[in-house]
Structures are given as C-alpha cells and as structure tokens.
Short mmCIF file of C-alpha atoms and ligand atoms in Angstrom, two decimals:
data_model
loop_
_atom_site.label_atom_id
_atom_site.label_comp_id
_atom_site.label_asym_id
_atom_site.label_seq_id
_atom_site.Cartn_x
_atom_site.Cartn_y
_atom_site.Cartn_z
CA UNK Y 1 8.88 -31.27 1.45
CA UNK Y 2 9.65 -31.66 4.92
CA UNK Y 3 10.18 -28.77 6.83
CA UNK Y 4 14.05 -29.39 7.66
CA UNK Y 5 14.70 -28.51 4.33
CA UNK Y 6 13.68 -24.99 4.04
CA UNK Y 7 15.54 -21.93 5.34
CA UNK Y 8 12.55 -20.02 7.50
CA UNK Y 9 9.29 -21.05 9.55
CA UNK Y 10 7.46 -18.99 10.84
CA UNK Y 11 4.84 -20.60 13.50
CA UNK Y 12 1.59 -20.25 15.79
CA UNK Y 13 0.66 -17.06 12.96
CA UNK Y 14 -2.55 -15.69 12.71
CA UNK Y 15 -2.25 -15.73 8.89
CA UNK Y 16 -4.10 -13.57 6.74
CA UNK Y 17 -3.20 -15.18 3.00
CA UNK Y 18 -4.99 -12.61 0.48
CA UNK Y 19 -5.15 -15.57 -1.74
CA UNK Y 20 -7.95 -16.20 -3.93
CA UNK Y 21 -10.26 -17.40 -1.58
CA UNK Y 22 -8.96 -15.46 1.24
CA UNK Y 23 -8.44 -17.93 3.46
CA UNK Y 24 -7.45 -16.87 6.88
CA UNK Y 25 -5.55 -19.51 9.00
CA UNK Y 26 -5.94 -19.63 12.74
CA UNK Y 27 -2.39 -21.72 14.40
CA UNK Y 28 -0.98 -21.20 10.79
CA UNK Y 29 2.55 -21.52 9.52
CA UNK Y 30 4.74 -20.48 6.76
CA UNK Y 31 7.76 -22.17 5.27
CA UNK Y 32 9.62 -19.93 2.83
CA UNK Y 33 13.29 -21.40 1.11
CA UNK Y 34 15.49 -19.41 -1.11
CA UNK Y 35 13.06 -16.15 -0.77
CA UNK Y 36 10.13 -17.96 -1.88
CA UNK Y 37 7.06 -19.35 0.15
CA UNK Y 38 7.20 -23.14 0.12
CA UNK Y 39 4.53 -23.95 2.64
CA UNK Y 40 1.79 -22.49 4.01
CA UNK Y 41 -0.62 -24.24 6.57
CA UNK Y 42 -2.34 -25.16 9.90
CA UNK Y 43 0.48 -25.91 12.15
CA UNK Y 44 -1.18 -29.18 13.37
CA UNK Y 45 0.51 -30.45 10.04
CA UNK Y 46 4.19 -30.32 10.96
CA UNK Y 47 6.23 -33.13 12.64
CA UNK Y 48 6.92 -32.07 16.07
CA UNK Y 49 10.63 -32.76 15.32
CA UNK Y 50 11.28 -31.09 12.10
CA UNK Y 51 13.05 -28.03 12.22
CA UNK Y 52 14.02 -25.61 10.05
CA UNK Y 53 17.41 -23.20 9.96
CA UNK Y 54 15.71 -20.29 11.57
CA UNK Y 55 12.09 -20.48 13.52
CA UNK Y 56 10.27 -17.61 14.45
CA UNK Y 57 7.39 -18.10 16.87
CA UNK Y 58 4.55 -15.15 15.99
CA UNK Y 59 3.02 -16.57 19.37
CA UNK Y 60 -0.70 -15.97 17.44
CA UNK Y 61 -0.01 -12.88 15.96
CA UNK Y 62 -1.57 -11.49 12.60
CA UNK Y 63 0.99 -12.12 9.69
CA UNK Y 64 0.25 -10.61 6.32
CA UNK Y 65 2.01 -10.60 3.25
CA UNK Y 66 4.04 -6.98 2.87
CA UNK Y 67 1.89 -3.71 2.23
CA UNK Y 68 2.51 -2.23 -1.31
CA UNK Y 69 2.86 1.56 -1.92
CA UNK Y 70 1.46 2.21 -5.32
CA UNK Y 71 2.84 5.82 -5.30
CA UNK Y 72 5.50 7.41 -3.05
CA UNK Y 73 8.52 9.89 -4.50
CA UNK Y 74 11.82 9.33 -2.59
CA UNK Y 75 13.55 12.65 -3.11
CA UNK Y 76 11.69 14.52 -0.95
CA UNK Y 77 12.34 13.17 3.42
CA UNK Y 78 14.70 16.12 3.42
CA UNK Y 79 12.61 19.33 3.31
CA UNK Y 80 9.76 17.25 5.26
CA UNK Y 81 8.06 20.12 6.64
CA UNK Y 82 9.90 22.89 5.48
CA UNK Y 83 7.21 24.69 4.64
CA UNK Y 84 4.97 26.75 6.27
CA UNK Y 85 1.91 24.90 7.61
CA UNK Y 86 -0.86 26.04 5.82
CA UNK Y 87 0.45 26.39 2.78
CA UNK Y 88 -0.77 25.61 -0.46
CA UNK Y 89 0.53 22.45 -2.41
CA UNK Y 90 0.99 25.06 -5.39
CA UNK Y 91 1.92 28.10 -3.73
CA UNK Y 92 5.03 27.08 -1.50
CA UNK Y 93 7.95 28.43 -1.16
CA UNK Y 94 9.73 24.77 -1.53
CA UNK Y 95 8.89 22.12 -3.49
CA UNK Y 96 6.70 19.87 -1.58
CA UNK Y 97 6.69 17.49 -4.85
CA UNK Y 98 9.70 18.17 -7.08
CA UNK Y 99 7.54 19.68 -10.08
CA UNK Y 100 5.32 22.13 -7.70
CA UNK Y 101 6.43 25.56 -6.14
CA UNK Y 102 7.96 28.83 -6.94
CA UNK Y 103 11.42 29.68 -8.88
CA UNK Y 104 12.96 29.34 -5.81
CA UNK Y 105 11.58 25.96 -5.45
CA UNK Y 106 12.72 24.99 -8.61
CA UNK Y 107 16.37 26.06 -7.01
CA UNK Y 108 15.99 23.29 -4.83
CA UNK Y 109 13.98 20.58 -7.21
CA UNK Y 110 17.64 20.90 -8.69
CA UNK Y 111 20.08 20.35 -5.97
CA UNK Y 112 17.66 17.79 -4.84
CA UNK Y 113 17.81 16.15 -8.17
CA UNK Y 114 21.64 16.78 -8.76
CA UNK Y 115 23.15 16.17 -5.17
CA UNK Y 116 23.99 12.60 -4.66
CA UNK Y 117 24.65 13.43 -0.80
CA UNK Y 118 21.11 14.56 -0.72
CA UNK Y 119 19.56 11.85 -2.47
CA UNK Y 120 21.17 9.43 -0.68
CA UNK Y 121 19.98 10.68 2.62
CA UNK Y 122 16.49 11.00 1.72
CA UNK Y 123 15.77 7.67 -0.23
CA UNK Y 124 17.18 5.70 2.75
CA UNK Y 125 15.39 7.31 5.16
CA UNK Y 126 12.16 7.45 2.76
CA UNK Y 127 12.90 3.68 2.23
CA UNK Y 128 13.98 2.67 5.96
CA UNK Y 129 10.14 4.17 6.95
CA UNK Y 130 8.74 2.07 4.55
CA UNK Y 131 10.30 -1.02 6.28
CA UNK Y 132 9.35 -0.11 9.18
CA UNK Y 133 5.67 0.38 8.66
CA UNK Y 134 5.33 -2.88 6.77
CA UNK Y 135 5.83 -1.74 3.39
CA UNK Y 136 7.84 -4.22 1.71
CA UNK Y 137 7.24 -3.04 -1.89
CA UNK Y 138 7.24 0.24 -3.60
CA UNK Y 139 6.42 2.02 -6.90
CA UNK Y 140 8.43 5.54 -6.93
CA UNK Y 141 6.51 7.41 -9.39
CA UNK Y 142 9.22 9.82 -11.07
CA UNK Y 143 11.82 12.03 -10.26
CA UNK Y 144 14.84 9.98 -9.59
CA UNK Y 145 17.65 10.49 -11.99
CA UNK Y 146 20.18 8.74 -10.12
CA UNK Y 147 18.86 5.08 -10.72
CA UNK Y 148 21.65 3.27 -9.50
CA UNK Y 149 22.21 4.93 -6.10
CA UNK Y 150 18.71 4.73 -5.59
CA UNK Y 151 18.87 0.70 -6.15
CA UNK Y 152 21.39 0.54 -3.80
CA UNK Y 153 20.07 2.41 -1.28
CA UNK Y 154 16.85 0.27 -1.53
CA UNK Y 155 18.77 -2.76 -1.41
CA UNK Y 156 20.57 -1.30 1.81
CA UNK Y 157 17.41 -1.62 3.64
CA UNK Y 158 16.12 -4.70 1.85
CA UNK Y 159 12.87 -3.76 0.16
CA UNK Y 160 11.55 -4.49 -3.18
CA UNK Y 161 11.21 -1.12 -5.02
CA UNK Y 162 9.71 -0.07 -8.80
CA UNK Y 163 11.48 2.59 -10.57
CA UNK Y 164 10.23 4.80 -13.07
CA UNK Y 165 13.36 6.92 -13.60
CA UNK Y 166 12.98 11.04 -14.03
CA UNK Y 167 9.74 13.15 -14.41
CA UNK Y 168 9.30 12.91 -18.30
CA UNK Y 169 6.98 15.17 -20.32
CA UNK Y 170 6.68 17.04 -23.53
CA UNK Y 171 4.05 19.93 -22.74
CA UNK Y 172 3.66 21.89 -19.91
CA UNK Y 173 0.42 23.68 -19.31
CA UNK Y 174 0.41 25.71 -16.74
CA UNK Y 175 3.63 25.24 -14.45
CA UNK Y 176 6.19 28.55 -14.98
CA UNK Y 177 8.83 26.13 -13.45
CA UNK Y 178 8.75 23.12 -15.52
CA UNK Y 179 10.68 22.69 -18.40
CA UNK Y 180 8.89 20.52 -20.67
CA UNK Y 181 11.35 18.38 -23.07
CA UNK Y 182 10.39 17.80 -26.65
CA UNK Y 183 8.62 14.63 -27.92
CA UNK Y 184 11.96 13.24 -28.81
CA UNK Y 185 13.80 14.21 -25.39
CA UNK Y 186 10.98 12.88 -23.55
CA UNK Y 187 10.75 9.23 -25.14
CA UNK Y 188 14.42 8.66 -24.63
CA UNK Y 189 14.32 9.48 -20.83
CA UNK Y 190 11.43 7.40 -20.27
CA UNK Y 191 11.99 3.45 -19.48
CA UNK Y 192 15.82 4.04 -18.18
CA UNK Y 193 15.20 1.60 -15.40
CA UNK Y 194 13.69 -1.66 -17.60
CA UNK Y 195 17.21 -2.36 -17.88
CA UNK Y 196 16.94 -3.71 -14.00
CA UNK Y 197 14.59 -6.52 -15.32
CA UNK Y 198 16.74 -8.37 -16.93
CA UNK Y 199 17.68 -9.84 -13.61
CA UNK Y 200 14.81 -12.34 -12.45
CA UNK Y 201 15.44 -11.80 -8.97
CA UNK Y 202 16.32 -8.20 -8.32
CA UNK Y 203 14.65 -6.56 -5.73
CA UNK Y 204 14.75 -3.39 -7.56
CA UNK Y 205 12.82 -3.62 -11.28
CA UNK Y 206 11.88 -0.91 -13.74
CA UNK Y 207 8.37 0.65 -15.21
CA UNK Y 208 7.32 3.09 -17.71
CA UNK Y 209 6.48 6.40 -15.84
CA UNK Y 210 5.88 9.52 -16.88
CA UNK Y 211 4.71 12.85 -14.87
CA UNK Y 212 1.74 12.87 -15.87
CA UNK Y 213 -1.45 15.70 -15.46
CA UNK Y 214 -1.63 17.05 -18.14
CA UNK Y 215 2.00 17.11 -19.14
CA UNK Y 216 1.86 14.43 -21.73
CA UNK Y 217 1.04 15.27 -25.72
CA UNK Y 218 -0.86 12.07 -27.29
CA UNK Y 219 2.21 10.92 -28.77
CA UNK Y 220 4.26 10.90 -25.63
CA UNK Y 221 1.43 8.70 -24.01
CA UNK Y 222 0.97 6.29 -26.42
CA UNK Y 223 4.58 5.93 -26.88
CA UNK Y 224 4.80 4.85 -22.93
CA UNK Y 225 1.87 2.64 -23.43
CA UNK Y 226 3.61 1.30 -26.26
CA UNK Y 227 6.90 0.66 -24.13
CA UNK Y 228 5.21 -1.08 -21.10
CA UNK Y 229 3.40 -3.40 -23.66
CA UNK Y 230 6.95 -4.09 -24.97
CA UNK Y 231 8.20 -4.65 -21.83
CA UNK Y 232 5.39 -6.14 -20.01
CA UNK Y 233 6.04 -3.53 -17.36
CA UNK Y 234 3.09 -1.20 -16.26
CA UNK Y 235 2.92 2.60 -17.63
CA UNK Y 236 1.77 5.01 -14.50
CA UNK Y 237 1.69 8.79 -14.30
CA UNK Y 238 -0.28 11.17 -12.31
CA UNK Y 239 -4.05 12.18 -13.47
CA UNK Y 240 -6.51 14.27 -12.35
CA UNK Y 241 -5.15 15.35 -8.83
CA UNK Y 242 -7.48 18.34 -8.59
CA UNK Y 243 -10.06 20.00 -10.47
CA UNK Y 244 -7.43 22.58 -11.56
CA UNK Y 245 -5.83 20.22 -14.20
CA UNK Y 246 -8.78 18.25 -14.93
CA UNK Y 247 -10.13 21.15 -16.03
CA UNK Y 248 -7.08 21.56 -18.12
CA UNK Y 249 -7.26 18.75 -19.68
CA UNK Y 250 -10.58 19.20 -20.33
CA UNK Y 251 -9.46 22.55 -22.23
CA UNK Y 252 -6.75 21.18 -24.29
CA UNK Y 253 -8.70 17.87 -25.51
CA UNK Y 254 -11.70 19.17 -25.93
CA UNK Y 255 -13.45 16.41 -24.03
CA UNK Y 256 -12.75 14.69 -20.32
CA UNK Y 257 -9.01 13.57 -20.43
CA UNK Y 258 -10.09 9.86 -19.53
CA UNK Y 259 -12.53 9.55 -22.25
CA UNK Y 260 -10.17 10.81 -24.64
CA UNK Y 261 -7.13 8.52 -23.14
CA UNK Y 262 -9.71 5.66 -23.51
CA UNK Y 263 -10.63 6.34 -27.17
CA UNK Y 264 -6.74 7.30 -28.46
CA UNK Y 265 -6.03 3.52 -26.80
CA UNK Y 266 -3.58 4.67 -23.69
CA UNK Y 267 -5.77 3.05 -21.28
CA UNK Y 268 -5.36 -0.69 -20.61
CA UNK Y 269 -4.92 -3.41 -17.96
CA UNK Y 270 -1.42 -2.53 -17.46
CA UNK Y 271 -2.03 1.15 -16.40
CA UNK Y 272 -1.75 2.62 -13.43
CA UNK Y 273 -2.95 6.33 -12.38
CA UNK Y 274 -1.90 7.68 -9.41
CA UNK Y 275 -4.73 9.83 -7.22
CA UNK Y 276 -7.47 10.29 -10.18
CA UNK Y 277 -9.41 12.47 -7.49
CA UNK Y 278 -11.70 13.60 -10.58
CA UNK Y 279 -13.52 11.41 -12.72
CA UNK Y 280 -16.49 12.49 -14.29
CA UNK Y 281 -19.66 10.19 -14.92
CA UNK Y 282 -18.62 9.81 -18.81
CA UNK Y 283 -14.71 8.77 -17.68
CA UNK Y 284 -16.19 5.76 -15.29
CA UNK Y 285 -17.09 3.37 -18.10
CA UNK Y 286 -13.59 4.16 -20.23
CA UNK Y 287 -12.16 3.46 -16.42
CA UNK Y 288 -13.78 0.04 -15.86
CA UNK Y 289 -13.76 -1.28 -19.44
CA UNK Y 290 -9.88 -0.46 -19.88
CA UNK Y 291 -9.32 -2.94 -16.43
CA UNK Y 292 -6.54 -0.22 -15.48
CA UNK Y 293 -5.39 0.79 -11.75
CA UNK Y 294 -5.70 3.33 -9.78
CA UNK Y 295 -3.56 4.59 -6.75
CA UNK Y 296 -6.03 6.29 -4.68
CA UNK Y 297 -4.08 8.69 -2.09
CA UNK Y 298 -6.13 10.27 0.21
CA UNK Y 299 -4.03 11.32 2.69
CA UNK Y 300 -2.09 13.28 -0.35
CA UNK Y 301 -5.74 15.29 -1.37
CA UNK Y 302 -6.79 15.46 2.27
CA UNK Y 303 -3.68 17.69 4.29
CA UNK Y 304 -4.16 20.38 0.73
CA UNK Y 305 -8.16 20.07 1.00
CA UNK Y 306 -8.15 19.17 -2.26
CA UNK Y 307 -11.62 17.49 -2.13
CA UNK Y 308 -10.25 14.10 -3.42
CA UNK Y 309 -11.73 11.88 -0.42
CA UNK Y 310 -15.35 13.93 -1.42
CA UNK Y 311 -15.17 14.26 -5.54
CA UNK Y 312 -13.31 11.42 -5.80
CA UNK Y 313 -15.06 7.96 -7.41
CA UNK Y 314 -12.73 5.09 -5.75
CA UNK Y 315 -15.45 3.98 -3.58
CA UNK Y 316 -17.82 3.56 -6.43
CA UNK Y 317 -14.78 1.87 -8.59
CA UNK Y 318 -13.46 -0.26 -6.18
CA UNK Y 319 -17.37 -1.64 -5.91
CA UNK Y 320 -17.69 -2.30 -9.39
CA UNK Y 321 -14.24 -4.68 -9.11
CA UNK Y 322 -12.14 -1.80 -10.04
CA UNK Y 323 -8.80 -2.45 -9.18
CA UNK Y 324 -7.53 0.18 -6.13
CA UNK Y 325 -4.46 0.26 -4.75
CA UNK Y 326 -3.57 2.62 -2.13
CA UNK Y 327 -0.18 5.25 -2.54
CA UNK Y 328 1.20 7.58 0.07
CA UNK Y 329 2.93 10.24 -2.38
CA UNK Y 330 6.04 12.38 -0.94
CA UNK Y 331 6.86 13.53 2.19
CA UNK Y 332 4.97 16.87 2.27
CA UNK Y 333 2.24 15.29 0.61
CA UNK Y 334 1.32 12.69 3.27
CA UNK Y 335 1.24 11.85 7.19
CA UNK Y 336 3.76 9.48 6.66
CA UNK Y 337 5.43 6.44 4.05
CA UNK Y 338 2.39 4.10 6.05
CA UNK Y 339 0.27 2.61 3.82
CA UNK Y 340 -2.10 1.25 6.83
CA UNK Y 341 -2.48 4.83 7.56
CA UNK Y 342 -3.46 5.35 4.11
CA UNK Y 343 -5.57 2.10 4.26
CA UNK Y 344 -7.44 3.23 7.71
CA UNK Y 345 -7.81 6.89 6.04
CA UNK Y 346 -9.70 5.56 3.01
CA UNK Y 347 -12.18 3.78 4.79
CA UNK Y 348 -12.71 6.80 7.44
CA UNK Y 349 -13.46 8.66 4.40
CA UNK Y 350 -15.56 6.36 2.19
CA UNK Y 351 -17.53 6.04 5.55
CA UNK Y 352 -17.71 9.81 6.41
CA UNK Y 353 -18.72 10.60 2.52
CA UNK Y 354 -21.84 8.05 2.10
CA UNK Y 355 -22.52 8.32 5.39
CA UNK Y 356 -22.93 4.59 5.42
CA UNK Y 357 -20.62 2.44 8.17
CA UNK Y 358 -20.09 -0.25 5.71
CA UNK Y 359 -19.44 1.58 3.11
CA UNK Y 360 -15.70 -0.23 3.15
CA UNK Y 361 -14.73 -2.80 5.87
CA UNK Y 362 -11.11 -3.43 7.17
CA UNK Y 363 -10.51 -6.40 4.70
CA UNK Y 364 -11.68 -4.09 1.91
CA UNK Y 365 -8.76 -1.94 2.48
CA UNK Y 366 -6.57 -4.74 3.70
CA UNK Y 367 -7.04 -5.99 -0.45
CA UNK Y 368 -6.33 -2.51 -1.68
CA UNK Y 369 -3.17 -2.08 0.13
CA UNK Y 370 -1.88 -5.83 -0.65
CA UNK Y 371 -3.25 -8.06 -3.38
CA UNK Y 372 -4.47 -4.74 -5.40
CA UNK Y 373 -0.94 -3.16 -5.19
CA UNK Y 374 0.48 -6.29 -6.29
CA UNK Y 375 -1.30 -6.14 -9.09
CA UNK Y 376 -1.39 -2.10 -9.56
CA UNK Y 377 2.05 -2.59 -10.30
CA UNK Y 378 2.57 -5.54 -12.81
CA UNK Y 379 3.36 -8.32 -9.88
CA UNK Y 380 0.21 -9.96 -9.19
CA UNK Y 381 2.04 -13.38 -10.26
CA UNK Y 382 4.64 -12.90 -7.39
CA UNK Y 383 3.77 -10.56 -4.38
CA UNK Y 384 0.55 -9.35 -2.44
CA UNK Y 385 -0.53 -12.68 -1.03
CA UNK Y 386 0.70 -15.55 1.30
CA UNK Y 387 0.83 -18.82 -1.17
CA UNK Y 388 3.12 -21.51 -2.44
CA UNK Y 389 4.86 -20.15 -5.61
CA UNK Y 390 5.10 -16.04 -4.08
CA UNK Y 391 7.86 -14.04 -3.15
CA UNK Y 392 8.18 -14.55 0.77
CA UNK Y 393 7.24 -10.78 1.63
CA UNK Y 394 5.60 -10.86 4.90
CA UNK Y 395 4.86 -8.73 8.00
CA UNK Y 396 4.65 -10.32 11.29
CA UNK Y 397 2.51 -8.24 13.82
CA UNK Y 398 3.18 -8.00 17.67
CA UNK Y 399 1.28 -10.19 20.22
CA UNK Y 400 1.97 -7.58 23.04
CA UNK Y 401 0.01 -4.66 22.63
CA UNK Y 402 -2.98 -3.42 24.62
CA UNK Y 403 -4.87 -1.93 21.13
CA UNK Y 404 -4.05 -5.51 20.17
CA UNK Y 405 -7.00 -7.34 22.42
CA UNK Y 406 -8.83 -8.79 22.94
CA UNK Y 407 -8.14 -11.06 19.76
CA UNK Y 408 -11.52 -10.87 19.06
CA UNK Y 409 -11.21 -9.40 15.54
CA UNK Y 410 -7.26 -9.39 14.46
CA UNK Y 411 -8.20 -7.84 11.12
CA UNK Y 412 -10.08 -4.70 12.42
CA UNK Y 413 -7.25 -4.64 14.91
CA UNK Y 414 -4.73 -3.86 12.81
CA UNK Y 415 -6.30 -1.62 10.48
CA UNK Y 416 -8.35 0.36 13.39
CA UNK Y 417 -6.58 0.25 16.48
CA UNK Y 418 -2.83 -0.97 16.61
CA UNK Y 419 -1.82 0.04 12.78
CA UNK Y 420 1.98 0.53 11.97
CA UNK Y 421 2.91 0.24 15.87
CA UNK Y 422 2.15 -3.57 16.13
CA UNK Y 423 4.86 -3.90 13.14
CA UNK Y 424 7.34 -6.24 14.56
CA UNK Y 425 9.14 -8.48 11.91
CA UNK Y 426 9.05 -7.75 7.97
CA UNK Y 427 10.61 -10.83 5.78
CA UNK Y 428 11.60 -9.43 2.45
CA UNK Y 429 12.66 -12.13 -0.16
CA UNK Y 430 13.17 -14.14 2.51
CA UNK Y 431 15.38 -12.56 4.37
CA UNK Y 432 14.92 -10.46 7.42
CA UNK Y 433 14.90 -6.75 7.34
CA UNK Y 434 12.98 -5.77 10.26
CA UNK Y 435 13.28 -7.05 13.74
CA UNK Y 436 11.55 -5.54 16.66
CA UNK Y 437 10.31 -2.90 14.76
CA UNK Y 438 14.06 -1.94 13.90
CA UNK Y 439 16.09 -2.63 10.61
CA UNK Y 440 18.29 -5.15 11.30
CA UNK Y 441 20.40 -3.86 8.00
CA UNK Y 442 21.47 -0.17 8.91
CA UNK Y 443 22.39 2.21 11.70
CA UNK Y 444 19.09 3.30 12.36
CA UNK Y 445 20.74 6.52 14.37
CA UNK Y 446 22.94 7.54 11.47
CA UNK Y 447 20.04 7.77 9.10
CA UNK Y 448 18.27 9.99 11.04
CA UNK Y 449 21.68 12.53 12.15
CA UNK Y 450 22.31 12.39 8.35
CA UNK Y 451 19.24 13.92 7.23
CA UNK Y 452 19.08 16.75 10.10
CA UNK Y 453 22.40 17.56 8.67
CA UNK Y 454 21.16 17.45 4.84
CA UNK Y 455 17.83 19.58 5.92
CA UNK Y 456 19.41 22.12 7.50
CA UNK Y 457 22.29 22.12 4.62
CA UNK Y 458 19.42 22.34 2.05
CA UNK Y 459 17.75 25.62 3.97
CA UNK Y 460 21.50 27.63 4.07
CA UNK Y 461 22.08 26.96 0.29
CA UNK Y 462 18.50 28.82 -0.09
CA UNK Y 463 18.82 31.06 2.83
CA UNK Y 464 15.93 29.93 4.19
CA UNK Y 465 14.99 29.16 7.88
CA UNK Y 466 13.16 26.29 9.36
CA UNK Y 467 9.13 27.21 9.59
CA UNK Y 468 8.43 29.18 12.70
CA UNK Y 469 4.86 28.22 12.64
CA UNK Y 470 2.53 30.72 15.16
CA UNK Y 471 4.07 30.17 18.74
CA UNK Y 472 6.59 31.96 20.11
CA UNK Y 473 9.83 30.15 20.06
CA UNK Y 474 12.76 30.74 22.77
ZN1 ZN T 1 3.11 12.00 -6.99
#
C-alpha cells in the first residue's frame, strides 16, 4: 500500500510496538486507515513524496499503543475527596466505592446511581482523565445502571470503554447496606451491556461483571462464567481485596475461595479478578493452571493500608507468565484515572517488598499496563500493541520536556521520570482525541464547572460539608 492511501502517519516515532517480539523501532512510523493500523515501520521505507491526509511529526518521541485500565468505576469523580482524609475505606461517611460506607452513604450510592445529571458529570470527567493520561481503553467494573448515557458519554470523549452494567449479587455477607438480589434477580441484571457487541466496531462493548468478594453464591458465579463463555466476553468481579473478606470466604466455603472457584470450574482463561491482594500458597496453582487475569491495583490497597502491595502475590504471578494487568479503581480509591501511575507504583512496590532493584523493570510494567490489559479484558486480537491488523490506539509522547532527556533510555523515561505529563497526542480508532495534552472533542472548562456544581449539589442533598481536614481555614 502506498502511503497516499491511508488516512494518518505518524513519523520520526520512537515506537514501542508490544508485539510479540517486542520490537522497538528507532525513526519509526505508523500508517493507520479507517481506525486500523496499516503500516508500521522504519521511516527510511517511505517515498519521500508520498503523503498521507493528515501527518503528524512525533519529532523522535516515544509512541505506544493506548494504556488499558483493567478496573476503574465511573460513578464516583463527584464526591472525589469528600471524605475525611484518613478515613477508612469501610468506615466513611460517603461512599468512596458505591457498595462501601454507612446508611448515609448508601443515601448517596442512590442518587449517584439514579441521577442522570450526576452520572453524566462524573463519567465524562472520569473518562476525559482517562484520555488525557493515555488511557485509551477501559473496563468499568460495575455500578452503572444507565448503560446508554454512559456509552455516550464515552463516545463524547472518544475512548474505547467495557461495560459490565450494575453491581450484581445474590448474598451479602457482611455489608448492612447492600441489598443482595436473589439468584434469579441477579442473573437477569447481569450481561445487560453484551447487547453493545453486536456492533463490530463500537467503541463501547459489553462483559459479564458481577460485584464480586464474597457476594456471589456458586450458582450466581457459574452462571456468569457460563454467560461470558456464551458470549465470548470475559467474566470479572472483585476478589480478595483485603484479608477481611478473604477470610470470609474462607468461612462460608470452608476452604480458600480460589481453590474452591478453581474446583466448582469458575476459573478460566477468560476471567478476570480485580485486586486479588490475598492469595494463599494453595490458591497460586488453581491461579496459574486456570490461565485467568488479574487486575492488580496497588494504588487502590496502598492510600487504605490495606497491605495489598506487601501480602499480595502479583510479583510472584506475573513471574510465572501470569497474566497482570494493572486497574486504577474509583476516584477515592486511587491517586488518579493514570494507569502509568499505577504502572510506576507497582514496580516501586515489587522493588521496596523483595528488596531486590530488578525485581520488575519499566518494560515489565509497560506489558502489564498494555498488551496484558488487552488481553485482561477479552481484546488481545485487537488492542494493546502497535501491528498491522490492530485497532489504531496510540499515545504519542512529548519531545519537549526536561524529565524527557537525555534520550538515553525513552522507556524508563516515561515510566520513571516524565509519566502522564509527556502525554501529548492519543489516536483512538483512528481518530484524534487528544491534542496537546487537551481533548480536542469537549469543552474541557465546562467539564470541570459542571462537576464543582454536581459536588457541592451532592453535599446539600446530604447536608454535609466539604472535609475541613486539620488546618485552620479563613
Ligand atoms: Zn472496584
């Protein structure tokens, strides 16, 4: 094909592929037509005089395909740090997660859930951070009742986004504010997205998700197992986020709850468990012989001191070809919707726990929190790396920033010392969504005005003030 013919180049890119021999291309170039990559290549292979419809000179900056967040809830941007710092992830006043917190919490899970206005606000700016920071794909991992607005809202920014529709269970063990549904209730609110895959090339598809930790009766598991096999869709939920409902599990099964998945045949290639801070020495074989995934979020376990970064076996998982992704969870329950934060976290910890400096390297996490997210969420054949044949998702990093030289290692760079700031241009599908580290699809400014105005509409409807933290404030 001659380059003429397709709609994007991109040229003089650093590019870092994440194909399967993770080749890295010095002077490289990318051609992508109709939201696919056509081309990629040294850029000593063009004709000079070929052009295509729009060129974008990366001027030997690092392009990568688009970061994938294996975990996030969009609900939440609103009452970002409405709590209390300090507080407990259990214990707070407000729901820092939809399911957690008091009664009074619960209050708010519900307007959050039921308000359109308030949705709306917080999955665009929830989704417009995202962009921003490079993440051009998402898995939302329950909660969201109001599919469709949440599609278009997603669109409105121009990222790809999984949905798993609203938190579905059938037991509840030891929450006073969540009303578990029964078996019946539960399987028909579960898979109310798969719908959106009917449509090849929607940017906004559908999985099997329930909520997970202990929330799930055997039947309710198997029956979402069952469903993503149908569907060819993953199944995720959340597992083992703390000792507390490990240990619960533990109780009500009788055995370790991954042993027991394992053996009742939930587990399987086309799983995907969000943190899994505890796993046991018994639930690491059922782990690596079922080939499932595993969201690791340690920003999420590390602001609650959860113990996640220190109990947790993703280091040892990951090295025996487990397959980790990376997730960044919900507003209150991480720095930020970056998953190169979450990347450069991860190997801070798995360094600071073995006390070993190679215990992970910046292309280990680089592989968690692109290729591995692909494939943590059931699109390994179309996103994560930079080949002929993928979706064009890419990230095009800036060639003007001090933590950015000397270009002696761009990998390291980007992980260690420039992160989400040397974001410059994201290509979703193709198409352009971020420009100068700005969306070039929304009023930026109105986004932000319109969720002061929803925060500080959520805190009068519960007569609640903004945190006042322990300075004196005039
Ligand atoms: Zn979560």
């Amino acid at each position: 094909m001659k380059v003429s013919d397709i709609d994007l180049l991109v040229k003089n890119a650093y590019v870092v592929t994440m194909d399967s021999q993770r080749r890295v291309i010095n002077d490289g170039y990318i051609g992508i037509k109709n939201g696919v990559i056509t081309e990629v290549g040294l850029i000593q292979d063009i004709s000079p005089e070929v052009s295509a419809e729009t060129v974008i000179d990366a001027h030997g900056a690092l392009v990568h395909p688009g970061f994938i967040d294996t975990h996030i809830h969009l609900l939440y941007h609103n009452i970002r740090w409405a709590n209390e710092d300090g507080v407990g992830w259990d214990t707070g006043a407000l729901p820092i997660h939809g399911e957690y917190g008091s009664l009074l919490g619960q209050g708010l899970t519900e307007a959050v859930q039921d308000s359109d206005d308030i949705a709306e606000a917080s999955i665009k700016l929830a989704a417009l951070e995202m962009a921003r920071n490079g993440t051009t794909c998402f898995l939302e991992a329950g909660g969201v009742s109001q599919g469709d607005l949440a599609a278009q809202c997603i669109e409105e920014i121009g990222i790809r986004g999984m949905l798993g529709g609203p938190f579905v269970k059938d037991i509840s063990p030891d929450n006073p504010v969540s009303t578990p549904a029964s078996l019946d209730e539960a399987v028909s609110n579960m898979g109310l997205e798969l719908g959106r895959n009917t449509n090849p090339d929607s940017l906004v598809r559908g999985v099997v998700t329930i909520s997970g930790m202990g929330s799930a009766s055997d039947e309710l598991l198997l029956a979402a197992k069952s469903m993503a096999d149908e569907h060819g869709v993953i199944f995720n939920m959340h597992q083992s986020y703390w000792r507390g409902d490990a240990e619960n599990d533990d109780l009500r099964l009788g055995r370790h709850p991954l042993v027991h998945y394992f053996d009742i045949g939930v587990l399987g290639e086309n799983c995907t468990f969000s943190h899994v801070n505890i796993v046991r020495d018994d639930e690491m074989r059922p782990v690596i012989d079922s080939g499932m995934s595993i969201s690791w979020c340690p920003i999420a376990s590390m602001l609650y001191g959860v113990g996640g970064s220190i109990q947790g076996k993703h280091l040892e998982l990951y090295k025996q070809g487990q397959n980790i992704a990376l997730g960044c969870d919900s507003a209150n329950w991480t720095s930020s919707f970056d998953v190169g934060e979450q990347a450069f976290i991860a190997l801070l910890t798995a360094r600071e726990k073995t006390e070993q400096s190679d215990a992970l390297v910046a292309e280990d996490v680089f592989e968690m929190a692109t290729i591995n997210g692909a494939k943590a969420i059931g699109m390994s054949d179309t996103l994560g790396s930079l080949e002929v044949g993928k979706k064009a998702d890419l990230v095009i990093r800036k060639s003007d920033l001090p933590e950015s030289f000397p270009e002696l290692d761009p990998i390291r760079s980007v992980i260690f010392s420039s992160r989400s700031r040397s974001v410059d241009t994201v290509i979703v599908d193709g198409q352009i969504i971020v420009k100068g580290a700005c969306s070039t699809r929304v009023d930026e400014q109105e986004i932000f005005a319109r969720s002061n105005e929803i925060s500080q509409d959520v805190l009068e409807r519960l007569d609640r003030s903004p945190p006042s933290g322990p300075w004196k404030r005039i």
